[in-house]
Amino acid sequence: MGLLKNISDNTNPDSLAVRMRRRRFEFFLKLLSPLKEPVRIIDIGGTEQFWEQMGLAGTESVEITAVNLTPFEPRYPNVHSVIGNGCDLRELFQDNQFDVVFSNSVIEHVPNLAGQQKMAAEMMRLAPRYFVQTPNYYFPLEPHFLVPGFQWMPEALQVYLLMHFNLGWAGKHSDRQTAVNTARSVKLLRRRELSGLFPGCQIYCEKALGLNKSFVAYGGWDLTAAQ
């Protein structure tokens, strides 16, 4: 489990997870390149650390608004922290108030289809362009609990494992209801489900070991820039 955590550690700049994020981000930067600066980006569920790792925190090329359920204190002048629920931001932001919606491994934490549909609709309302990444349901290693096939197990087995083992980023649970809530807190998406949330989108496939590890739904871009 320690090895898997090191591979998946998003705070370690040398981890496999961060290296894959950088590769994916290179594609995002190609899409971003034709836009007039500073590009106004709203990051649903984002962190300042991510933009620092990717080299855009503290630059004048982008203005980043990170929306989370809990705030953080930004250290860079082009990063702003806003408290909000990504499923409904109508009281905070107008239609197309931003140039780009960005989201990285967040939509799967909305644990039901109706909520995911609301979040996707809100993302498409906030900007004419979006770039939304999420892990693939069919990739063998579940990325949150770091247990092969965890997402395919019956809930009772998931709860048992959560109560008896220290799993991934969730840890070991002593309370059964807490374990149930944790098991239900993630709903990984299949490719067709992601496409259904963002009608007309393109899908970028991120591969590991020859398999689709995650997907990015993107739309509204000048695709000639990414050639």
JSON list of C-alpha atoms in Angstrom, two decimals:
[
{"chain": "A", "resi": 1, "resn": "MET", "atom": "CA", "xyz": [0.00, 0.00, 0.00]},
{"chain": "A", "resi": 2, "resn": "GLY", "atom": "CA", "xyz": [2.92, 2.35, 0.76]},
{"chain": "A", "resi": 3, "resn": "LEU", "atom": "CA", "xyz": [4.29, 1.91, -2.76]},
{"chain": "A", "resi": 4, "resn": "LEU", "atom": "CA", "xyz": [0.87, 2.58, -4.30]},
{"chain": "A", "resi": 5, "resn": "LYS", "atom": "CA", "xyz": [0.51, 5.71, -2.18]},
{"chain": "A", "resi": 6, "resn": "ASN", "atom": "CA", "xyz": [3.88, 6.98, -3.35]},
{"chain": "A", "resi": 7, "resn": "ILE", "atom": "CA", "xyz": [2.94, 6.35, -6.98]},
{"chain": "A", "resi": 8, "resn": "SER", "atom": "CA", "xyz": [-0.42, 8.13, -6.51]},
{"chain": "A", "resi": 9, "resn": "ASP", "atom": "CA", "xyz": [0.77, 11.00, -4.29]},
{"chain": "A", "resi": 10, "resn": "ASN", "atom": "CA", "xyz": [-0.31, 14.27, -5.92]},
{"chain": "A", "resi": 11, "resn": "THR", "atom": "CA", "xyz": [1.87, 16.26, -3.50]},
{"chain": "A", "resi": 12, "resn": "ASN", "atom": "CA", "xyz": [5.06, 14.54, -4.67]},
{"chain": "A", "resi": 13, "resn": "PRO", "atom": "CA", "xyz": [6.36, 16.23, -7.84]},
{"chain": "A", "resi": 14, "resn": "ASP", "atom": "CA", "xyz": [8.18, 13.04, -8.86]},
{"chain": "A", "resi": 15, "resn": "SER", "atom": "CA", "xyz": [5.23, 10.65, -8.42]},
{"chain": "A", "resi": 16, "resn": "LEU", "atom": "CA", "xyz": [3.66, 8.88, -11.38]},
{"chain": "A", "resi": 17, "resn": "ALA", "atom": "CA", "xyz": [0.38, 10.71, -10.72]},
{"chain": "A", "resi": 18, "resn": "VAL", "atom": "CA", "xyz": [2.00, 14.14, -10.99]},
{"chain": "A", "resi": 19, "resn": "ARG", "atom": "CA", "xyz": [4.02, 13.17, -14.08]},
{"chain": "A", "resi": 20, "resn": "MET", "atom": "CA", "xyz": [0.82, 12.03, -15.78]},
{"chain": "A", "resi": 21, "resn": "ARG", "atom": "CA", "xyz": [-0.90, 15.25, -14.75]},
{"chain": "A", "resi": 22, "resn": "ARG", "atom": "CA", "xyz": [1.91, 17.24, -16.37]},
{"chain": "A", "resi": 23, "resn": "ARG", "atom": "CA", "xyz": [1.54, 15.29, -19.60]},
{"chain": "A", "resi": 24, "resn": "ARG", "atom": "CA", "xyz": [-2.20, 15.92, -19.61]},
{"chain": "A", "resi": 25, "resn": "PHE", "atom": "CA", "xyz": [-1.59, 19.58, -18.76]},
{"chain": "A", "resi": 26, "resn": "GLU", "atom": "CA", "xyz": [0.62, 20.00, -21.82]},
{"chain": "A", "resi": 27, "resn": "PHE", "atom": "CA", "xyz": [-2.43, 19.21, -23.92]},
{"chain": "A", "resi": 28, "resn": "PHE", "atom": "CA", "xyz": [-4.47, 21.72, -21.91]},
{"chain": "A", "resi": 29, "resn": "LEU", "atom": "CA", "xyz": [-1.83, 24.41, -22.52]},
{"chain": "A", "resi": 30, "resn": "LYS", "atom": "CA", "xyz": [-2.01, 23.80, -26.28]},
{"chain": "A", "resi": 31, "resn": "LEU", "atom": "CA", "xyz": [-5.75, 24.39, -26.15]},
{"chain": "A", "resi": 32, "resn": "LEU", "atom": "CA", "xyz": [-5.22, 27.48, -24.02]},
{"chain": "A", "resi": 33, "resn": "SER", "atom": "CA", "xyz": [-2.56, 29.05, -26.26]},
{"chain": "A", "resi": 34, "resn": "PRO", "atom": "CA", "xyz": [-4.82, 30.94, -28.74]},
{"chain": "A", "resi": 35, "resn": "LEU", "atom": "CA", "xyz": [-6.86, 32.66, -25.99]},
{"chain": "A", "resi": 36, "resn": "LYS", "atom": "CA", "xyz": [-6.35, 36.28, -25.04]},
{"chain": "A", "resi": 37, "resn": "GLU", "atom": "CA", "xyz": [-4.44, 36.74, -21.79]},
{"chain": "A", "resi": 38, "resn": "PRO", "atom": "CA", "xyz": [-5.08, 36.82, -18.94]},
{"chain": "A", "resi": 39, "resn": "VAL", "atom": "CA", "xyz": [-7.31, 33.77, -19.40]},
{"chain": "A", "resi": 40, "resn": "ARG", "atom": "CA", "xyz": [-10.01, 33.60, -16.73]},
{"chain": "A", "resi": 41, "resn": "ILE", "atom": "CA", "xyz": [-10.12, 30.03, -15.41]},
{"chain": "A", "resi": 42, "resn": "ILE", "atom": "CA", "xyz": [-12.55, 28.68, -12.83]},
{"chain": "A", "resi": 43, "resn": "ASP", "atom": "CA", "xyz": [-11.24, 25.50, -11.23]},
{"chain": "A", "resi": 44, "resn": "ILE", "atom": "CA", "xyz": [-14.00, 23.44, -9.62]},
{"chain": "A", "resi": 45, "resn": "GLY", "atom": "CA", "xyz": [-12.52, 21.69, -6.59]},
{"chain": "A", "resi": 46, "resn": "GLY", "atom": "CA", "xyz": [-9.02, 22.91, -7.39]},
{"chain": "A", "resi": 47, "resn": "THR", "atom": "CA", "xyz": [-6.00, 23.74, -5.26]},
{"chain": "A", "resi": 48, "resn": "GLU", "atom": "CA", "xyz": [-3.31, 26.36, -5.47]},
{"chain": "A", "resi": 49, "resn": "GLN", "atom": "CA", "xyz": [-0.71, 23.60, -5.17]},
{"chain": "A", "resi": 50, "resn": "PHE", "atom": "CA", "xyz": [-1.85, 22.09, -8.47]},
{"chain": "A", "resi": 51, "resn": "TRP", "atom": "CA", "xyz": [-1.37, 25.34, -10.38]},
{"chain": "A", "resi": 52, "resn": "GLU", "atom": "CA", "xyz": [1.97, 25.84, -8.66]},
{"chain": "A", "resi": 53, "resn": "GLN", "atom": "CA", "xyz": [3.08, 22.37, -9.79]},
{"chain": "A", "resi": 54, "resn": "MET", "atom": "CA", "xyz": [1.96, 23.15, -13.33]},
{"chain": "A", "resi": 55, "resn": "GLY", "atom": "CA", "xyz": [3.84, 26.46, -13.39]},
{"chain": "A", "resi": 56, "resn": "LEU", "atom": "CA", "xyz": [0.92, 28.91, -13.74]},
{"chain": "A", "resi": 57, "resn": "ALA", "atom": "CA", "xyz": [0.60, 30.15, -10.15]},
{"chain": "A", "resi": 58, "resn": "GLY", "atom": "CA", "xyz": [2.12, 33.62, -9.95]},
{"chain": "A", "resi": 59, "resn": "THR", "atom": "CA", "xyz": [2.01, 34.28, -13.69]},
{"chain": "A", "resi": 60, "resn": "GLU", "atom": "CA", "xyz": [0.14, 37.03, -15.54]},
{"chain": "A", "resi": 61, "resn": "SER", "atom": "CA", "xyz": [-1.16, 34.73, -18.27]},
{"chain": "A", "resi": 62, "resn": "VAL", "atom": "CA", "xyz": [-4.08, 33.34, -16.25]},
{"chain": "A", "resi": 63, "resn": "GLU", "atom": "CA", "xyz": [-6.47, 34.38, -13.47]},
{"chain": "A", "resi": 64, "resn": "ILE", "atom": "CA", "xyz": [-7.53, 31.32, -11.47]},
{"chain": "A", "resi": 65, "resn": "THR", "atom": "CA", "xyz": [-10.63, 31.13, -9.29]},
{"chain": "A", "resi": 66, "resn": "ALA", "atom": "CA", "xyz": [-10.66, 27.91, -7.24]},
{"chain": "A", "resi": 67, "resn": "VAL", "atom": "CA", "xyz": [-14.08, 26.88, -5.90]},
{"chain": "A", "resi": 68, "resn": "ASN", "atom": "CA", "xyz": [-14.21, 24.55, -2.91]},
{"chain": "A", "resi": 69, "resn": "LEU", "atom": "CA", "xyz": [-16.47, 23.71, 0.01]},
{"chain": "A", "resi": 70, "resn": "THR", "atom": "CA", "xyz": [-13.74, 25.01, 2.33]},
{"chain": "A", "resi": 71, "resn": "PRO", "atom": "CA", "xyz": [-11.50, 28.02, 1.61]},
{"chain": "A", "resi": 72, "resn": "PHE", "atom": "CA", "xyz": [-7.73, 28.31, 1.51]},
{"chain": "A", "resi": 73, "resn": "GLU", "atom": "CA", "xyz": [-5.45, 31.34, 1.79]},
{"chain": "A", "resi": 74, "resn": "PRO", "atom": "CA", "xyz": [-3.81, 31.95, -1.61]},
{"chain": "A", "resi": 75, "resn": "ARG", "atom": "CA", "xyz": [-0.11, 32.76, -1.76]},
{"chain": "A", "resi": 76, "resn": "TYR", "atom": "CA", "xyz": [-0.16, 34.00, -5.36]},
{"chain": "A", "resi": 77, "resn": "PRO", "atom": "CA", "xyz": [-1.89, 37.15, -6.66]},
{"chain": "A", "resi": 78, "resn": "ASN", "atom": "CA", "xyz": [-3.48, 35.39, -9.64]},
{"chain": "A", "resi": 79, "resn": "VAL", "atom": "CA", "xyz": [-5.12, 32.66, -7.53]},
{"chain": "A", "resi": 80, "resn": "HIS", "atom": "CA", "xyz": [-8.41, 33.31, -5.73]},
{"chain": "A", "resi": 81, "resn": "SER", "atom": "CA", "xyz": [-10.28, 31.05, -3.32]},
{"chain": "A", "resi": 82, "resn": "VAL", "atom": "CA", "xyz": [-14.09, 31.00, -3.27]},
{"chain": "A", "resi": 83, "resn": "ILE", "atom": "CA", "xyz": [-16.43, 28.91, -1.12]},
{"chain": "A", "resi": 84, "resn": "GLY", "atom": "CA", "xyz": [-19.12, 27.25, -3.20]},
{"chain": "A", "resi": 85, "resn": "ASN", "atom": "CA", "xyz": [-20.81, 24.06, -4.31]},
{"chain": "A", "resi": 86, "resn": "GLY", "atom": "CA", "xyz": [-19.82, 23.15, -7.84]},
{"chain": "A", "resi": 87, "resn": "CYS", "atom": "CA", "xyz": [-23.31, 21.81, -8.52]},
{"chain": "A", "resi": 88, "resn": "ASP", "atom": "CA", "xyz": [-24.88, 25.27, -8.15]},
{"chain": "A", "resi": 89, "resn": "LEU", "atom": "CA", "xyz": [-22.89, 28.51, -8.37]},
{"chain": "A", "resi": 90, "resn": "ARG", "atom": "CA", "xyz": [-25.64, 30.73, -9.77]},
{"chain": "A", "resi": 91, "resn": "GLU", "atom": "CA", "xyz": [-25.58, 33.07, -6.77]},
{"chain": "A", "resi": 92, "resn": "LEU", "atom": "CA", "xyz": [-21.84, 33.61, -7.21]},
{"chain": "A", "resi": 93, "resn": "PHE", "atom": "CA", "xyz": [-21.18, 33.72, -10.95]},
{"chain": "A", "resi": 94, "resn": "GLN", "atom": "CA", "xyz": [-23.01, 34.79, -14.10]},
{"chain": "A", "resi": 95, "resn": "ASP", "atom": "CA", "xyz": [-23.29, 32.79, -17.31]},
{"chain": "A", "resi": 96, "resn": "ASN", "atom": "CA", "xyz": [-19.97, 32.70, -19.21]},
{"chain": "A", "resi": 97, "resn": "GLN", "atom": "CA", "xyz": [-18.25, 34.78, -16.56]},
{"chain": "A", "resi": 98, "resn": "PHE", "atom": "CA", "xyz": [-15.06, 32.83, -17.23]},
{"chain": "A", "resi": 99, "resn": "ASP", "atom": "CA", "xyz": [-13.14, 31.81, -20.32]},
{"chain": "A", "resi": 100, "resn": "VAL", "atom": "CA", "xyz": [-12.48, 28.23, -19.20]},
{"chain": "A", "resi": 101, "resn": "VAL", "atom": "CA", "xyz": [-13.85, 25.73, -16.69]},
{"chain": "A", "resi": 102, "resn": "PHE", "atom": "CA", "xyz": [-11.20, 23.33, -15.39]},
{"chain": "A", "resi": 103, "resn": "SER", "atom": "CA", "xyz": [-11.73, 20.38, -13.08]},
{"chain": "A", "resi": 104, "resn": "ASN", "atom": "CA", "xyz": [-9.41, 17.60, -12.05]},
{"chain": "A", "resi": 105, "resn": "SER", "atom": "CA", "xyz": [-10.71, 14.40, -10.38]},
{"chain": "A", "resi": 106, "resn": "VAL", "atom": "CA", "xyz": [-13.73, 16.06, -8.79]},
{"chain": "A", "resi": 107, "resn": "ILE", "atom": "CA", "xyz": [-16.94, 15.11, -10.57]},
{"chain": "A", "resi": 108, "resn": "GLU", "atom": "CA", "xyz": [-16.64, 11.47, -9.43]},
{"chain": "A", "resi": 109, "resn": "HIS", "atom": "CA", "xyz": [-16.95, 12.72, -5.84]},
{"chain": "A", "resi": 110, "resn": "VAL", "atom": "CA", "xyz": [-20.54, 13.71, -6.55]},
{"chain": "A", "resi": 111, "resn": "PRO", "atom": "CA", "xyz": [-21.96, 10.31, -5.56]},
{"chain": "A", "resi": 112, "resn": "ASN", "atom": "CA", "xyz": [-25.02, 10.09, -7.82]},
{"chain": "A", "resi": 113, "resn": "LEU", "atom": "CA", "xyz": [-25.91, 10.66, -11.46]},
{"chain": "A", "resi": 114, "resn": "ALA", "atom": "CA", "xyz": [-28.38, 13.48, -10.78]},
{"chain": "A", "resi": 115, "resn": "GLY", "atom": "CA", "xyz": [-25.72, 15.44, -8.91]},
{"chain": "A", "resi": 116, "resn": "GLN", "atom": "CA", "xyz": [-23.12, 14.80, -11.61]},
{"chain": "A", "resi": 117, "resn": "GLN", "atom": "CA", "xyz": [-25.58, 16.07, -14.22]},
{"chain": "A", "resi": 118, "resn": "LYS", "atom": "CA", "xyz": [-26.06, 19.27, -12.20]},
{"chain": "A", "resi": 119, "resn": "MET", "atom": "CA", "xyz": [-22.32, 19.80, -11.89]},
{"chain": "A", "resi": 120, "resn": "ALA", "atom": "CA", "xyz": [-21.75, 19.22, -15.60]},
{"chain": "A", "resi": 121, "resn": "ALA", "atom": "CA", "xyz": [-24.55, 21.62, -16.53]},
{"chain": "A", "resi": 122, "resn": "GLU", "atom": "CA", "xyz": [-23.10, 24.23, -14.19]},
{"chain": "A", "resi": 123, "resn": "MET", "atom": "CA", "xyz": [-19.65, 23.82, -15.71]},
{"chain": "A", "resi": 124, "resn": "MET", "atom": "CA", "xyz": [-21.05, 24.37, -19.19]},
{"chain": "A", "resi": 125, "resn": "ARG", "atom": "CA", "xyz": [-22.92, 27.46, -17.96]},
{"chain": "A", "resi": 126, "resn": "LEU", "atom": "CA", "xyz": [-19.89, 29.14, -16.42]},
{"chain": "A", "resi": 127, "resn": "ALA", "atom": "CA", "xyz": [-17.69, 29.29, -19.53]},
{"chain": "A", "resi": 128, "resn": "PRO", "atom": "CA", "xyz": [-17.78, 28.51, -23.26]},
{"chain": "A", "resi": 129, "resn": "ARG", "atom": "CA", "xyz": [-14.89, 26.04, -22.84]},
{"chain": "A", "resi": 130, "resn": "TYR", "atom": "CA", "xyz": [-14.35, 23.20, -20.39]},
{"chain": "A", "resi": 131, "resn": "PHE", "atom": "CA", "xyz": [-11.65, 20.66, -19.54]},
{"chain": "A", "resi": 132, "resn": "VAL", "atom": "CA", "xyz": [-12.91, 18.06, -17.06]},
{"chain": "A", "resi": 133, "resn": "GLN", "atom": "CA", "xyz": [-10.82, 15.06, -16.00]},
{"chain": "A", "resi": 134, "resn": "THR", "atom": "CA", "xyz": [-12.07, 12.01, -14.11]},
{"chain": "A", "resi": 135, "resn": "PRO", "atom": "CA", "xyz": [-10.70, 8.48, -13.47]},
{"chain": "A", "resi": 136, "resn": "ASN", "atom": "CA", "xyz": [-11.94, 5.61, -15.61]},
{"chain": "A", "resi": 137, "resn": "TYR", "atom": "CA", "xyz": [-14.36, 3.19, -13.93]},
{"chain": "A", "resi": 138, "resn": "TYR", "atom": "CA", "xyz": [-12.80, 0.28, -15.79]},
{"chain": "A", "resi": 139, "resn": "PHE", "atom": "CA", "xyz": [-9.16, 0.94, -14.84]},
{"chain": "A", "resi": 140, "resn": "PRO", "atom": "CA", "xyz": [-8.22, -1.92, -12.47]},
{"chain": "A", "resi": 141, "resn": "LEU", "atom": "CA", "xyz": [-6.70, 0.16, -9.67]},
{"chain": "A", "resi": 142, "resn": "GLU", "atom": "CA", "xyz": [-9.25, 2.34, -7.87]},
{"chain": "A", "resi": 143, "resn": "PRO", "atom": "CA", "xyz": [-7.40, 5.67, -7.40]},
{"chain": "A", "resi": 144, "resn": "HIS", "atom": "CA", "xyz": [-8.91, 6.80, -4.08]},
{"chain": "A", "resi": 145, "resn": "PHE", "atom": "CA", "xyz": [-8.78, 3.59, -2.05]},
{"chain": "A", "resi": 146, "resn": "LEU", "atom": "CA", "xyz": [-5.82, 2.10, -3.96]},
{"chain": "A", "resi": 147, "resn": "VAL", "atom": "CA", "xyz": [-7.37, -1.37, -4.00]},
{"chain": "A", "resi": 148, "resn": "PRO", "atom": "CA", "xyz": [-7.58, -3.26, -7.32]},
{"chain": "A", "resi": 149, "resn": "GLY", "atom": "CA", "xyz": [-11.21, -3.63, -8.35]},
{"chain": "A", "resi": 150, "resn": "PHE", "atom": "CA", "xyz": [-12.59, -1.80, -5.31]},
{"chain": "A", "resi": 151, "resn": "GLN", "atom": "CA", "xyz": [-15.14, 0.03, -7.48]},
{"chain": "A", "resi": 152, "resn": "TRP", "atom": "CA", "xyz": [-16.53, -3.30, -8.75]},
{"chain": "A", "resi": 153, "resn": "MET", "atom": "CA", "xyz": [-17.05, -4.84, -5.31]},
{"chain": "A", "resi": 154, "resn": "PRO", "atom": "CA", "xyz": [-20.43, -5.02, -3.56]},
{"chain": "A", "resi": 155, "resn": "GLU", "atom": "CA", "xyz": [-20.90, -2.30, -0.97]},
{"chain": "A", "resi": 156, "resn": "ALA", "atom": "CA", "xyz": [-20.81, -4.77, 1.93]},
{"chain": "A", "resi": 157, "resn": "LEU", "atom": "CA", "xyz": [-17.30, -5.88, 0.95]},
{"chain": "A", "resi": 158, "resn": "GLN", "atom": "CA", "xyz": [-16.16, -2.28, 0.48]},
{"chain": "A", "resi": 159, "resn": "VAL", "atom": "CA", "xyz": [-17.40, -1.42, 3.97]},
{"chain": "A", "resi": 160, "resn": "TYR", "atom": "CA", "xyz": [-15.67, -4.48, 5.45]},
{"chain": "A", "resi": 161, "resn": "LEU", "atom": "CA", "xyz": [-12.37, -3.52, 3.85]},
{"chain": "A", "resi": 162, "resn": "LEU", "atom": "CA", "xyz": [-12.69, 0.10, 5.03]},
{"chain": "A", "resi": 163, "resn": "MET", "atom": "CA", "xyz": [-13.27, -1.06, 8.59]},
{"chain": "A", "resi": 164, "resn": "HIS", "atom": "CA", "xyz": [-10.43, -3.58, 8.67]},
{"chain": "A", "resi": 165, "resn": "PHE", "atom": "CA", "xyz": [-7.67, -2.05, 6.57]},
{"chain": "A", "resi": 166, "resn": "ASN", "atom": "CA", "xyz": [-5.97, 1.30, 6.04]},
{"chain": "A", "resi": 167, "resn": "LEU", "atom": "CA", "xyz": [-7.06, 1.96, 2.46]},
{"chain": "A", "resi": 168, "resn": "GLY", "atom": "CA", "xyz": [-5.46, 4.62, 0.31]},
{"chain": "A", "resi": 169, "resn": "TRP", "atom": "CA", "xyz": [-6.43, 8.16, 1.21]},
{"chain": "A", "resi": 170, "resn": "ALA", "atom": "CA", "xyz": [-9.51, 7.05, 3.17]},
{"chain": "A", "resi": 171, "resn": "GLY", "atom": "CA", "xyz": [-7.70, 5.37, 6.06]},
{"chain": "A", "resi": 172, "resn": "LYS", "atom": "CA", "xyz": [-9.22, 2.79, 8.39]},
{"chain": "A", "resi": 173, "resn": "HIS", "atom": "CA", "xyz": [-12.73, 3.39, 9.73]},
{"chain": "A", "resi": 174, "resn": "SER", "atom": "CA", "xyz": [-13.92, 2.33, 13.18]},
{"chain": "A", "resi": 175, "resn": "ASP", "atom": "CA", "xyz": [-17.54, 3.35, 12.64]},
{"chain": "A", "resi": 176, "resn": "ARG", "atom": "CA", "xyz": [-19.68, 1.37, 10.20]},
{"chain": "A", "resi": 177, "resn": "GLN", "atom": "CA", "xyz": [-21.86, 4.27, 9.06]},
{"chain": "A", "resi": 178, "resn": "THR", "atom": "CA", "xyz": [-18.78, 6.35, 8.33]},
{"chain": "A", "resi": 179, "resn": "ALA", "atom": "CA", "xyz": [-17.42, 3.47, 6.27]},
{"chain": "A", "resi": 180, "resn": "VAL", "atom": "CA", "xyz": [-20.73, 3.24, 4.37]},
{"chain": "A", "resi": 181, "resn": "ASN", "atom": "CA", "xyz": [-20.65, 6.98, 3.68]},
{"chain": "A", "resi": 182, "resn": "THR", "atom": "CA", "xyz": [-17.07, 6.73, 2.44]},
{"chain": "A", "resi": 183, "resn": "ALA", "atom": "CA", "xyz": [-17.87, 3.79, 0.17]},
{"chain": "A", "resi": 184, "resn": "ARG", "atom": "CA", "xyz": [-20.75, 5.78, -1.32]},
{"chain": "A", "resi": 185, "resn": "SER", "atom": "CA", "xyz": [-18.76, 9.00, -1.68]},
{"chain": "A", "resi": 186, "resn": "VAL", "atom": "CA", "xyz": [-17.18, 8.11, -5.03]},
{"chain": "A", "resi": 187, "resn": "LYS", "atom": "CA", "xyz": [-18.93, 7.22, -8.27]},
{"chain": "A", "resi": 188, "resn": "LEU", "atom": "CA", "xyz": [-16.39, 6.55, -11.00]},
{"chain": "A", "resi": 189, "resn": "LEU", "atom": "CA", "xyz": [-17.54, 7.19, -14.54]},
{"chain": "A", "resi": 190, "resn": "ARG", "atom": "CA", "xyz": [-17.47, 5.11, -17.68]},
{"chain": "A", "resi": 191, "resn": "ARG", "atom": "CA", "xyz": [-16.52, 6.84, -20.92]},
{"chain": "A", "resi": 192, "resn": "ARG", "atom": "CA", "xyz": [-20.08, 6.78, -22.27]},
{"chain": "A", "resi": 193, "resn": "GLU", "atom": "CA", "xyz": [-21.38, 8.24, -18.99]},
{"chain": "A", "resi": 194, "resn": "LEU", "atom": "CA", "xyz": [-18.90, 11.12, -19.15]},
{"chain": "A", "resi": 195, "resn": "SER", "atom": "CA", "xyz": [-19.85, 11.78, -22.78]},
{"chain": "A", "resi": 196, "resn": "GLY", "atom": "CA", "xyz": [-23.49, 11.81, -21.73]},
{"chain": "A", "resi": 197, "resn": "LEU", "atom": "CA", "xyz": [-22.80, 14.49, -19.12]},
{"chain": "A", "resi": 198, "resn": "PHE", "atom": "CA", "xyz": [-21.13, 16.74, -21.72]},
{"chain": "A", "resi": 199, "resn": "PRO", "atom": "CA", "xyz": [-23.05, 16.30, -25.00]},
{"chain": "A", "resi": 200, "resn": "GLY", "atom": "CA", "xyz": [-20.89, 16.88, -28.06]},
{"chain": "A", "resi": 201, "resn": "CYS", "atom": "CA", "xyz": [-17.63, 16.80, -26.10]},
{"chain": "A", "resi": 202, "resn": "GLN", "atom": "CA", "xyz": [-14.32, 15.34, -27.22]},
{"chain": "A", "resi": 203, "resn": "ILE", "atom": "CA", "xyz": [-12.68, 12.71, -25.01]},
{"chain": "A", "resi": 204, "resn": "TYR", "atom": "CA", "xyz": [-8.95, 12.70, -24.28]},
{"chain": "A", "resi": 205, "resn": "CYS", "atom": "CA", "xyz": [-7.75, 9.30, -23.01]},
{"chain": "A", "resi": 206, "resn": "GLU", "atom": "CA", "xyz": [-4.92, 9.15, -20.50]},
{"chain": "A", "resi": 207, "resn": "LYS", "atom": "CA", "xyz": [-3.24, 5.73, -20.56]},
{"chain": "A", "resi": 208, "resn": "ALA", "atom": "CA", "xyz": [-1.24, 3.66, -18.10]},
{"chain": "A", "resi": 209, "resn": "LEU", "atom": "CA", "xyz": [0.02, 0.14, -18.82]},
{"chain": "A", "resi": 210, "resn": "GLY", "atom": "CA", "xyz": [-1.80, 0.35, -22.15]},
{"chain": "A", "resi": 211, "resn": "LEU", "atom": "CA", "xyz": [-5.17, 0.89, -20.46]},
{"chain": "A", "resi": 212, "resn": "ASN", "atom": "CA", "xyz": [-7.34, 3.99, -20.19]},
{"chain": "A", "resi": 213, "resn": "LYS", "atom": "CA", "xyz": [-6.55, 5.31, -16.70]},
{"chain": "A", "resi": 214, "resn": "SER", "atom": "CA", "xyz": [-8.65, 8.44, -16.93]},
{"chain": "A", "resi": 215, "resn": "PHE", "atom": "CA", "xyz": [-10.68, 10.54, -19.34]},
{"chain": "A", "resi": 216, "resn": "VAL", "atom": "CA", "xyz": [-10.90, 14.25, -20.05]},
{"chain": "A", "resi": 217, "resn": "ALA", "atom": "CA", "xyz": [-14.10, 15.68, -21.47]},
{"chain": "A", "resi": 218, "resn": "TYR", "atom": "CA", "xyz": [-13.31, 18.89, -23.31]},
{"chain": "A", "resi": 219, "resn": "GLY", "atom": "CA", "xyz": [-15.39, 21.15, -25.51]},
{"chain": "A", "resi": 220, "resn": "GLY", "atom": "CA", "xyz": [-15.68, 24.64, -26.96]},
{"chain": "A", "resi": 221, "resn": "TRP", "atom": "CA", "xyz": [-12.03, 24.84, -28.01]},
{"chain": "A", "resi": 222, "resn": "ASP", "atom": "CA", "xyz": [-10.27, 25.70, -31.25]},
{"chain": "A", "resi": 223, "resn": "LEU", "atom": "CA", "xyz": [-8.97, 22.19, -31.86]},
{"chain": "A", "resi": 224, "resn": "THR", "atom": "CA", "xyz": [-6.50, 23.30, -34.52]},
{"chain": "A", "resi": 225, "resn": "ALA", "atom": "CA", "xyz": [-4.38, 24.65, -31.65]},
{"chain": "A", "resi": 226, "resn": "ALA", "atom": "CA", "xyz": [-3.93, 21.17, -30.22]},
{"chain": "A", "resi": 227, "resn": "GLN", "atom": "CA", "xyz": [-2.62, 19.58, -33.43]}
]
